[in-house]
Amino acid sequence: VVMLNDIFSRFDYLVDIYDLNKVKTIGDCYMVTSIPSDELEHDGCSRVCRFALDMMKAVRSFNNTGPRHGQINFRIGIATGQVV
């Protein structure tokens, strides 16, 4: 639990930087969406992609902090389209 709190806190920081919406966490799943608005309408996908790249950097940094938690691996999935 401590390990997930640490890494999810890093992701929460990135959500704020990229003005995304944290939908939920379920176990070890971390889900975000872009926030629709007039100003940001056309760059939602690029913000999510930059967020994903920074997530990879955050996990790399997390893994380099020491052996107390072990190494973690993760997957990133990105979907586009309208919400039904």
PDB file of C-alpha atoms in Angstrom, residues 30-60:
ATOM      1  CA  TYR A  30      -4.731   4.651 -12.337  1.00  0.00           C
ATOM      2  CA  MET A  31      -7.239   6.175 -14.768  1.00  0.00           C
ATOM      3  CA  VAL A  32      -7.337   9.751 -16.117  1.00  0.00           C
ATOM      4  CA  THR A  33      -9.209  11.691 -18.792  1.00  0.00           C
ATOM      5  CA  SER A  34      -8.621  15.001 -20.478  1.00  0.00           C
ATOM      6  CA  ILE A  35     -10.948  17.766 -19.327  1.00  0.00           C
ATOM      7  CA  PRO A  36     -13.102  19.102 -22.155  1.00  0.00           C
ATOM      8  CA  SER A  37     -13.162  22.888 -22.436  1.00  0.00           C
ATOM      9  CA  ASP A  38     -13.197  25.471 -25.179  1.00  0.00           C
ATOM     10  CA  GLU A  39      -9.575  26.473 -24.628  1.00  0.00           C
ATOM     11  CA  LEU A  40      -8.187  22.968 -24.274  1.00  0.00           C
ATOM     12  CA  GLU A  41     -10.460  21.175 -26.734  1.00  0.00           C
ATOM     13  CA  HIS A  42      -7.827  20.497 -29.372  1.00  0.00           C
ATOM     14  CA  ASP A  43      -4.905  19.422 -27.218  1.00  0.00           C
ATOM     15  CA  GLY A  44      -6.486  16.838 -24.899  1.00  0.00           C
ATOM     16  CA  CYS A  45      -4.833  13.922 -26.665  1.00  0.00           C
ATOM     17  CA  SER A  46      -1.384  15.525 -26.653  1.00  0.00           C
ATOM     18  CA  ARG A  47      -1.702  16.365 -22.933  1.00  0.00           C
ATOM     19  CA  VAL A  48      -2.590  12.747 -22.169  1.00  0.00           C
ATOM     20  CA  CYS A  49       0.360  11.520 -24.254  1.00  0.00           C
ATOM     21  CA  ARG A  50       2.798  13.887 -22.520  1.00  0.00           C
ATOM     22  CA  PHE A  51       1.353  12.779 -19.178  1.00  0.00           C
ATOM     23  CA  ALA A  52       2.014   9.137 -20.152  1.00  0.00           C
ATOM     24  CA  LEU A  53       5.631   9.909 -21.053  1.00  0.00           C
ATOM     25  CA  ASP A  54       6.114  11.665 -17.718  1.00  0.00           C
ATOM     26  CA  MET A  55       4.512   8.697 -15.950  1.00  0.00           C
ATOM     27  CA  MET A  56       7.272   6.547 -17.421  1.00  0.00           C
ATOM     28  CA  LYS A  57       9.876   9.003 -16.079  1.00  0.00           C
ATOM     29  CA  ALA A  58       8.192   8.986 -12.652  1.00  0.00           C
ATOM     30  CA  VAL A  59       8.286   5.186 -12.488  1.00  0.00           C
ATOM     31  CA  ARG A  60      11.921   5.155 -13.584  1.00  0.00           C
TER      32      ARG A  60
END
